[in-house]
PDB file of C-alpha atoms in Angstrom:
ATOM      1  CA  UNK A 184      57.813 -20.332  -4.037  1.00  0.00           C
ATOM      2  CA  UNK A 185      54.341 -20.532  -2.429  1.00  0.00           C
ATOM      3  CA  UNK A 186      51.493 -22.415  -4.059  1.00  0.00           C
ATOM      4  CA  UNK A 187      49.717 -19.157  -4.914  1.00  0.00           C
ATOM      5  CA  UNK A 188      52.827 -17.670  -6.519  1.00  0.00           C
ATOM      6  CA  UNK A 189      53.402 -20.856  -8.520  1.00  0.00           C
ATOM      7  CA  UNK A 190      49.820 -20.741  -9.752  1.00  0.00           C
ATOM      8  CA  UNK A 191      50.166 -17.116 -10.851  1.00  0.00           C
ATOM      9  CA  UNK A 192      53.451 -17.859 -12.624  1.00  0.00           C
ATOM     10  CA  UNK A 193      51.939 -20.870 -14.354  1.00  0.00           C
ATOM     11  CA  UNK A 194      48.998 -18.774 -15.567  1.00  0.00           C
ATOM     12  CA  UNK A 195      51.348 -16.051 -16.819  1.00  0.00           C
ATOM     13  CA  UNK A 196      53.443 -18.584 -18.757  1.00  0.00           C
ATOM     14  CA  UNK A 197      50.332 -20.178 -20.239  1.00  0.00           C
ATOM     15  CA  UNK A 198      49.027 -16.787 -21.404  1.00  0.00           C
ATOM     16  CA  UNK A 199      52.388 -15.914 -22.966  1.00  0.00           C
ATOM     17  CA  UNK A 200      52.400 -19.150 -24.946  1.00  0.00           C
ATOM     18  CA  UNK A 201      48.741 -18.660 -25.880  1.00  0.00           C
ATOM     19  CA  UNK A 202      49.498 -15.154 -27.153  1.00  0.00           C
ATOM     20  CA  UNK A 203      52.384 -16.441 -29.247  1.00  0.00           C
ATOM     21  CA  UNK A 204      50.134 -19.066 -30.798  1.00  0.00           C
ATOM     22  CA  UNK A 205      47.343 -16.562 -31.483  1.00  0.00           C
ATOM     23  CA  UNK A 206      49.748 -14.124 -33.163  1.00  0.00           C
ATOM     24  CA  UNK A 207      51.402 -16.857 -35.209  1.00  0.00           C
ATOM     25  CA  UNK A 208      54.780 -16.377 -33.543  1.00  0.00           C
ATOM     26  CA  UNK A 209      54.419 -20.031 -32.598  1.00  0.00           C
ATOM     27  CA  UNK A 210      53.023 -21.278 -35.892  1.00  0.00           C
ATOM     28  CA  UNK A 211      51.284 -24.626 -36.478  1.00  0.00           C
ATOM     29  CA  UNK A 212      53.905 -27.338 -36.280  1.00  0.00           C
ATOM     30  CA  UNK A 213      56.281 -25.267 -34.143  1.00  0.00           C
ATOM     31  CA  UNK A 214      58.077 -27.250 -31.446  1.00  0.00           C
ATOM     32  CA  UNK A 215      57.134 -26.555 -27.818  1.00  0.00           C
ATOM     33  CA  UNK A 216      60.417 -27.499 -26.195  1.00  0.00           C
ATOM     34  CA  UNK A 217      60.109 -27.176 -22.417  1.00  0.00           C
ATOM     35  CA  UNK A 218      63.856 -26.554 -21.821  1.00  0.00           C
ATOM     36  CA  UNK A 219      64.098 -24.016 -24.634  1.00  0.00           C
ATOM     37  CA  UNK A 220      60.947 -22.130 -23.630  1.00  0.00           C
ATOM     38  CA  UNK A 221      61.943 -22.135 -19.959  1.00  0.00           C
ATOM     39  CA  UNK A 222      65.323 -20.604 -20.840  1.00  0.00           C
ATOM     40  CA  UNK A 223      63.707 -18.064 -23.157  1.00  0.00           C
ATOM     41  CA  UNK A 224      61.088 -17.001 -20.594  1.00  0.00           C
ATOM     42  CA  UNK A 225      63.598 -17.148 -17.724  1.00  0.00           C
ATOM     43  CA  UNK A 226      61.475 -19.445 -15.588  1.00  0.00           C
ATOM     44  CA  UNK A 227      61.837 -22.976 -14.278  1.00  0.00           C
ATOM     45  CA  UNK A 228      60.734 -25.890 -16.416  1.00  0.00           C
ATOM     46  CA  UNK A 229      57.783 -26.800 -14.184  1.00  0.00           C
ATOM     47  CA  UNK A 230      55.371 -23.958 -15.165  1.00  0.00           C
ATOM     48  CA  UNK A 231      56.351 -24.353 -18.823  1.00  0.00           C
ATOM     49  CA  UNK A 232      55.731 -28.104 -18.696  1.00  0.00           C
ATOM     50  CA  UNK A 233      52.338 -27.533 -17.051  1.00  0.00           C
ATOM     51  CA  UNK A 234      51.443 -24.870 -19.635  1.00  0.00           C
ATOM     52  CA  UNK A 235      52.360 -27.112 -22.553  1.00  0.00           C
ATOM     53  CA  UNK A 236      50.207 -29.861 -21.042  1.00  0.00           C
ATOM     54  CA  UNK A 237      47.324 -27.365 -20.826  1.00  0.00           C
ATOM     55  CA  UNK A 238      47.816 -26.470 -24.486  1.00  0.00           C
ATOM     56  CA  UNK A 239      47.624 -30.160 -25.380  1.00  0.00           C
ATOM     57  CA  UNK A 240      44.445 -30.534 -23.283  1.00  0.00           C
ATOM     58  CA  UNK A 241      42.963 -27.473 -25.024  1.00  0.00           C
ATOM     59  CA  UNK A 242      43.671 -28.987 -28.434  1.00  0.00           C
ATOM     60  CA  UNK A 243      46.170 -26.246 -29.302  1.00  0.00           C
ATOM     61  CA  UNK A 244      49.118 -28.617 -29.245  1.00  0.00           C
ATOM     62  CA  UNK A 245      49.722 -32.275 -29.935  1.00  0.00           C
ATOM     63  CA  UNK A 246      52.197 -34.564 -28.220  1.00  0.00           C
ATOM     64  CA  UNK A 247      54.087 -37.197 -30.168  1.00  0.00           C
ATOM     65  CA  UNK A 248      56.039 -39.891 -28.284  1.00  0.00           C
ATOM     66  CA  UNK A 249      59.803 -39.345 -28.500  1.00  0.00           C
ATOM     67  CA  UNK A 250      59.258 -36.066 -30.370  1.00  0.00           C
ATOM     68  CA  UNK A 251      57.590 -33.826 -27.797  1.00  0.00           C
ATOM     69  CA  UNK A 252      54.793 -31.315 -28.232  1.00  0.00           C
ATOM     70  CA  UNK A 253      54.111 -29.117 -31.236  1.00  0.00           C
ATOM     71  CA  UNK A 254      51.521 -26.467 -32.031  1.00  0.00           C
ATOM     72  CA  UNK A 255      48.524 -28.154 -33.640  1.00  0.00           C
ATOM     73  CA  UNK A 256      47.506 -27.785 -37.266  1.00  0.00           C
ATOM     74  CA  UNK A 257      43.851 -26.830 -37.731  1.00  0.00           C
ATOM     75  CA  UNK A 258      42.276 -26.901 -41.179  1.00  0.00           C
ATOM     76  CA  UNK A 259      39.002 -25.533 -42.528  1.00  0.00           C
ATOM     77  CA  UNK A 260      37.205 -28.860 -42.234  1.00  0.00           C
ATOM     78  CA  UNK A 261      38.101 -29.190 -38.563  1.00  0.00           C
ATOM     79  CA  UNK A 262      37.027 -25.597 -37.953  1.00  0.00           C
ATOM     80  CA  UNK A 263      33.632 -26.349 -39.484  1.00  0.00           C
ATOM     81  CA  UNK A 264      33.159 -29.063 -36.868  1.00  0.00           C
ATOM     82  CA  UNK A 265      34.335 -26.792 -34.056  1.00  0.00           C
ATOM     83  CA  UNK A 266      31.874 -24.053 -35.000  1.00  0.00           C
ATOM     84  CA  UNK A 267      28.987 -26.489 -35.466  1.00  0.00           C
ATOM     85  CA  UNK A 268      29.401 -27.666 -31.876  1.00  0.00           C
ATOM     86  CA  UNK A 269      29.999 -24.127 -30.619  1.00  0.00           C
ATOM     87  CA  UNK A 270      26.684 -22.990 -32.106  1.00  0.00           C
ATOM     88  CA  UNK A 271      24.795 -25.437 -29.923  1.00  0.00           C
ATOM     89  CA  UNK A 272      26.815 -24.984 -26.761  1.00  0.00           C
ATOM     90  CA  UNK A 273      27.151 -21.193 -26.945  1.00  0.00           C
ATOM     91  CA  UNK A 274      23.406 -20.984 -27.452  1.00  0.00           C
ATOM     92  CA  UNK A 275      22.847 -23.102 -24.351  1.00  0.00           C
ATOM     93  CA  UNK A 276      25.325 -20.988 -22.365  1.00  0.00           C
ATOM     94  CA  UNK A 277      23.540 -17.753 -23.338  1.00  0.00           C
ATOM     95  CA  UNK A 278      20.167 -19.220 -22.389  1.00  0.00           C
ATOM     96  CA  UNK A 279      21.408 -20.375 -18.985  1.00  0.00           C
ATOM     97  CA  UNK A 280      23.264 -17.096 -18.405  1.00  0.00           C
ATOM     98  CA  UNK A 281      20.044 -15.167 -18.970  1.00  0.00           C
ATOM     99  CA  UNK A 282      18.248 -17.179 -16.304  1.00  0.00           C
ATOM    100  CA  UNK A 283      21.033 -16.703 -13.752  1.00  0.00           C
ATOM    101  CA  UNK A 284      22.432 -13.208 -14.423  1.00  0.00           C
ATOM    102  CA  UNK A 285      22.021 -10.539 -11.748  1.00  0.00           C
ATOM    103  CA  UNK A 286      21.704  -6.821 -12.496  1.00  0.00           C
ATOM    104  CA  UNK A 287      25.408  -6.456 -11.636  1.00  0.00           C
ATOM    105  CA  UNK A 288      26.286  -9.270 -14.053  1.00  0.00           C
ATOM    106  CA  UNK A 289      24.375  -7.516 -16.830  1.00  0.00           C
ATOM    107  CA  UNK A 290      26.197  -4.257 -16.113  1.00  0.00           C
ATOM    108  CA  UNK A 291      29.563  -5.997 -16.412  1.00  0.00           C
ATOM    109  CA  UNK A 292      28.594  -7.555 -19.749  1.00  0.00           C
ATOM    110  CA  UNK A 293      27.321  -4.187 -20.967  1.00  0.00           C
ATOM    111  CA  UNK A 294      30.559  -2.478 -19.943  1.00  0.00           C
ATOM    112  CA  UNK A 295      32.539  -5.130 -21.779  1.00  0.00           C
ATOM    113  CA  UNK A 296      30.622  -4.528 -25.010  1.00  0.00           C
ATOM    114  CA  UNK A 297      30.897  -0.753 -24.542  1.00  0.00           C
ATOM    115  CA  UNK A 298      34.665  -1.170 -24.272  1.00  0.00           C
ATOM    116  CA  UNK A 299      34.735  -3.231 -27.458  1.00  0.00           C
ATOM    117  CA  UNK A 300      32.617  -0.608 -29.211  1.00  0.00           C
ATOM    118  CA  UNK A 301      34.942   2.221 -28.162  1.00  0.00           C
ATOM    119  CA  UNK A 302      37.973   0.303 -29.448  1.00  0.00           C
ATOM    120  CA  UNK A 303      36.446   0.092 -32.929  1.00  0.00           C
ATOM    121  CA  UNK A 304      37.635   3.675 -33.454  1.00  0.00           C
ATOM    122  CA  UNK A 305      41.229   2.498 -32.967  1.00  0.00           C
ATOM    123  CA  UNK A 306      43.391   0.549 -35.437  1.00  0.00           C
ATOM    124  CA  UNK A 307      42.835  -3.188 -35.254  1.00  0.00           C
ATOM    125  CA  UNK A 308      45.037  -5.127 -32.831  1.00  0.00           C
ATOM    126  CA  UNK A 309      44.438  -8.765 -33.704  1.00  0.00           C
ATOM    127  CA  UNK A 310      45.837 -10.159 -30.451  1.00  0.00           C
ATOM    128  CA  UNK A 311      43.882  -7.721 -28.282  1.00  0.00           C
ATOM    129  CA  UNK A 312      40.696  -8.373 -30.266  1.00  0.00           C
ATOM    130  CA  UNK A 313      41.091 -12.133 -29.858  1.00  0.00           C
ATOM    131  CA  UNK A 314      41.569 -11.670 -26.106  1.00  0.00           C
ATOM    132  CA  UNK A 315      38.511  -9.427 -25.764  1.00  0.00           C
ATOM    133  CA  UNK A 316      36.376 -11.866 -27.745  1.00  0.00           C
ATOM    134  CA  UNK A 317      37.517 -14.766 -25.570  1.00  0.00           C
ATOM    135  CA  UNK A 318      36.874 -12.698 -22.416  1.00  0.00           C
ATOM    136  CA  UNK A 319      33.340 -11.847 -23.536  1.00  0.00           C
ATOM    137  CA  UNK A 320      32.366 -15.420 -24.283  1.00  0.00           C
ATOM    138  CA  UNK A 321      34.021 -16.643 -21.085  1.00  0.00           C
ATOM    139  CA  UNK A 322      32.000 -14.115 -19.070  1.00  0.00           C
ATOM    140  CA  UNK A 323      28.720 -15.345 -20.575  1.00  0.00           C
ATOM    141  CA  UNK A 324      29.664 -18.978 -20.002  1.00  0.00           C
ATOM    142  CA  UNK A 325      30.683 -18.315 -16.411  1.00  0.00           C
ATOM    143  CA  UNK A 326      27.217 -16.906 -15.748  1.00  0.00           C
ATOM    144  CA  UNK A 327      25.705 -20.168 -16.998  1.00  0.00           C
ATOM    145  CA  UNK A 328      27.366 -21.780 -13.957  1.00  0.00           C
ATOM    146  CA  UNK A 329      27.965 -25.106 -15.662  1.00  0.00           C
ATOM    147  CA  UNK A 330      31.580 -26.246 -15.345  1.00  0.00           C
ATOM    148  CA  UNK A 331      31.323 -28.997 -17.948  1.00  0.00           C
ATOM    149  CA  UNK A 332      29.801 -26.560 -20.446  1.00  0.00           C
ATOM    150  CA  UNK A 333      32.399 -23.861 -19.734  1.00  0.00           C
ATOM    151  CA  UNK A 334      35.313 -26.286 -20.045  1.00  0.00           C
ATOM    152  CA  UNK A 335      34.050 -27.694 -23.339  1.00  0.00           C
ATOM    153  CA  UNK A 336      33.472 -24.227 -24.807  1.00  0.00           C
ATOM    154  CA  UNK A 337      36.848 -22.943 -23.637  1.00  0.00           C
ATOM    155  CA  UNK A 338      38.615 -25.717 -25.553  1.00  0.00           C
ATOM    156  CA  UNK A 339      36.509 -25.081 -28.650  1.00  0.00           C
ATOM    157  CA  UNK A 340      36.969 -21.313 -28.502  1.00  0.00           C
ATOM    158  CA  UNK A 341      40.738 -21.299 -28.120  1.00  0.00           C
ATOM    159  CA  UNK A 342      40.974 -23.813 -30.947  1.00  0.00           C
ATOM    160  CA  UNK A 343      38.891 -21.512 -33.147  1.00  0.00           C
ATOM    161  CA  UNK A 344      41.365 -18.706 -32.446  1.00  0.00           C
ATOM    162  CA  UNK A 345      44.187 -20.990 -33.586  1.00  0.00           C
ATOM    163  CA  UNK A 346      42.756 -20.904 -37.112  1.00  0.00           C
ATOM    164  CA  UNK A 347      44.352 -17.656 -38.265  1.00  0.00           C
ATOM    165  CA  UNK A 348      42.104 -16.314 -41.006  1.00  0.00           C
ATOM    166  CA  UNK A 349      42.796 -12.648 -40.283  1.00  0.00           C
ATOM    167  CA  UNK A 350      39.341 -12.291 -38.719  1.00  0.00           C
ATOM    168  CA  UNK A 351      40.504 -10.001 -35.918  1.00  0.00           C
ATOM    169  CA  UNK A 352      42.421  -7.703 -38.249  1.00  0.00           C
ATOM    170  CA  UNK A 353      39.381  -7.095 -40.427  1.00  0.00           C
ATOM    171  CA  UNK A 354      37.573  -3.861 -39.504  1.00  0.00           C
ATOM    172  CA  UNK A 355      34.212  -4.953 -40.901  1.00  0.00           C
ATOM    173  CA  UNK A 356      34.439  -8.266 -39.090  1.00  0.00           C
ATOM    174  CA  UNK A 357      35.268  -6.525 -35.810  1.00  0.00           C
ATOM    175  CA  UNK A 358      32.267  -4.229 -36.163  1.00  0.00           C
ATOM    176  CA  UNK A 359      29.897  -7.095 -36.915  1.00  0.00           C
ATOM    177  CA  UNK A 360      31.199  -9.193 -34.023  1.00  0.00           C
ATOM    178  CA  UNK A 361      30.701  -6.368 -31.520  1.00  0.00           C
ATOM    179  CA  UNK A 362      27.158  -5.753 -32.797  1.00  0.00           C
ATOM    180  CA  UNK A 363      26.418  -9.458 -32.356  1.00  0.00           C
ATOM    181  CA  UNK A 364      27.836  -9.383 -28.814  1.00  0.00           C
ATOM    182  CA  UNK A 365      25.572  -6.407 -28.074  1.00  0.00           C
ATOM    183  CA  UNK A 366      22.532  -8.348 -29.311  1.00  0.00           C
ATOM    184  CA  UNK A 367      23.342 -11.202 -26.941  1.00  0.00           C
ATOM    185  CA  UNK A 368      23.688  -8.807 -23.999  1.00  0.00           C
ATOM    186  CA  UNK A 369      20.432  -7.012 -24.833  1.00  0.00           C
ATOM    187  CA  UNK A 370      18.563 -10.310 -24.753  1.00  0.00           C
ATOM    188  CA  UNK A 371      20.183 -11.250 -21.441  1.00  0.00           C
ATOM    189  CA  UNK A 372      19.347  -7.809 -20.039  1.00  0.00           C
ATOM    190  CA  UNK A 373      15.624  -8.041 -20.796  1.00  0.00           C
ATOM    191  CA  UNK A 374      15.490 -11.634 -19.600  1.00  0.00           C
ATOM    192  CA  UNK A 375      14.620 -13.227 -22.943  1.00  0.00           C
ATOM    193  CA  UNK A 376      16.449 -16.546 -22.689  1.00  0.00           C
ATOM    194  CA  UNK A 377      15.173 -17.822 -26.031  1.00  0.00           C
ATOM    195  CA  UNK A 378      16.345 -14.675 -27.825  1.00  0.00           C
ATOM    196  CA  UNK A 379      19.730 -14.822 -26.078  1.00  0.00           C
ATOM    197  CA  UNK A 380      20.121 -18.374 -27.335  1.00  0.00           C
ATOM    198  CA  UNK A 381      19.141 -17.384 -30.882  1.00  0.00           C
ATOM    199  CA  UNK A 382      21.523 -14.400 -30.833  1.00  0.00           C
ATOM    200  CA  UNK A 383      24.436 -16.531 -29.619  1.00  0.00           C
ATOM    201  CA  UNK A 384      23.789 -19.238 -32.226  1.00  0.00           C
ATOM    202  CA  UNK A 385      23.525 -16.627 -34.992  1.00  0.00           C
ATOM    203  CA  UNK A 386      26.778 -14.979 -33.832  1.00  0.00           C
ATOM    204  CA  UNK A 387      28.794 -18.202 -33.952  1.00  0.00           C
ATOM    205  CA  UNK A 388      27.282 -19.180 -37.321  1.00  0.00           C
ATOM    206  CA  UNK A 389      28.145 -15.766 -38.767  1.00  0.00           C
ATOM    207  CA  UNK A 390      31.684 -15.919 -37.364  1.00  0.00           C
ATOM    208  CA  UNK A 391      32.199 -19.245 -39.112  1.00  0.00           C
ATOM    209  CA  UNK A 392      31.096 -17.811 -42.464  1.00  0.00           C
ATOM    210  CA  UNK A 393      33.266 -14.692 -42.134  1.00  0.00           C
ATOM    211  CA  UNK A 394      36.287 -16.702 -41.036  1.00  0.00           C
ATOM    212  CA  UNK A 395      35.906 -19.066 -43.992  1.00  0.00           C
ATOM    213  CA  UNK A 396      35.587 -16.185 -46.457  1.00  0.00           C
ATOM    214  CA  UNK A 397      38.686 -14.435 -45.145  1.00  0.00           C
ATOM    215  CA  UNK A 398      40.713 -17.649 -45.141  1.00  0.00           C
ATOM    216  CA  UNK A 399      39.839 -18.269 -48.769  1.00  0.00           C
ATOM    217  CA  UNK A 400      40.634 -14.673 -49.730  1.00  0.00           C
TER     218      UNK A 400
END
C-alpha cells in the first residue's frame, strides 16, 4: 500500500473510532484492543495502533502498562478546566482568524453556518451535530494560521465532545450554538477582531453552562 493510501486508511480508522466514542458505542473505560478492533474493522493492526495512539495524544484514551488503552473518563470538574482554557484560546483563534481571513474564507464560514441553520429543521443527529461543530471550530482555527494554537484547541475540543451530556441532541442547545457561530462569523466578516474574540469567548462559556445543566438533568 502506498504512503498516501496508508494515510487515508489511517484517517478513516481514526474517524471511525472517534465516532464510536462520540456516540458512546465505545464508552468511557472501554478497552481499545488493537487486535480486536483490527479484526472488527477488517484492516491491518498498523492503522488501528496509530489511531489508538492518536486518541491517547488527544486525551480521549489512556494507556496503562500491561493493560493497554481504554477510553478516558471525563468528569464535570475536568470539563470545567477544559472549557476555561478553551474560552481563552478560542477567543484568540477568532481574533487571529479575523485578521487573516480572505473574502473566500468568509464565504466558506458563512456557508458552513447556513448549512447548520438549515439542518435545524431536521431531527437532531447528535453525531452529525458534533462533527459539524468540530468542523466549524477547526475552520476558524485554521484561519488563525497558528499550528500550536490549532493543535491545543483540537485536543481540548475533542475532549469536550467526550463528555456526553446530551448537548447535541437538545434542540434548544443546537439553535443557540448555531446563533453563536453566526455571531462569530459576522464579526469576522466585518473585520472586527475584538468582537470576534468576544463572540467566541461568550460561545464557549455558554456551551459550558448548557452542557453542565444537561448533565445534571
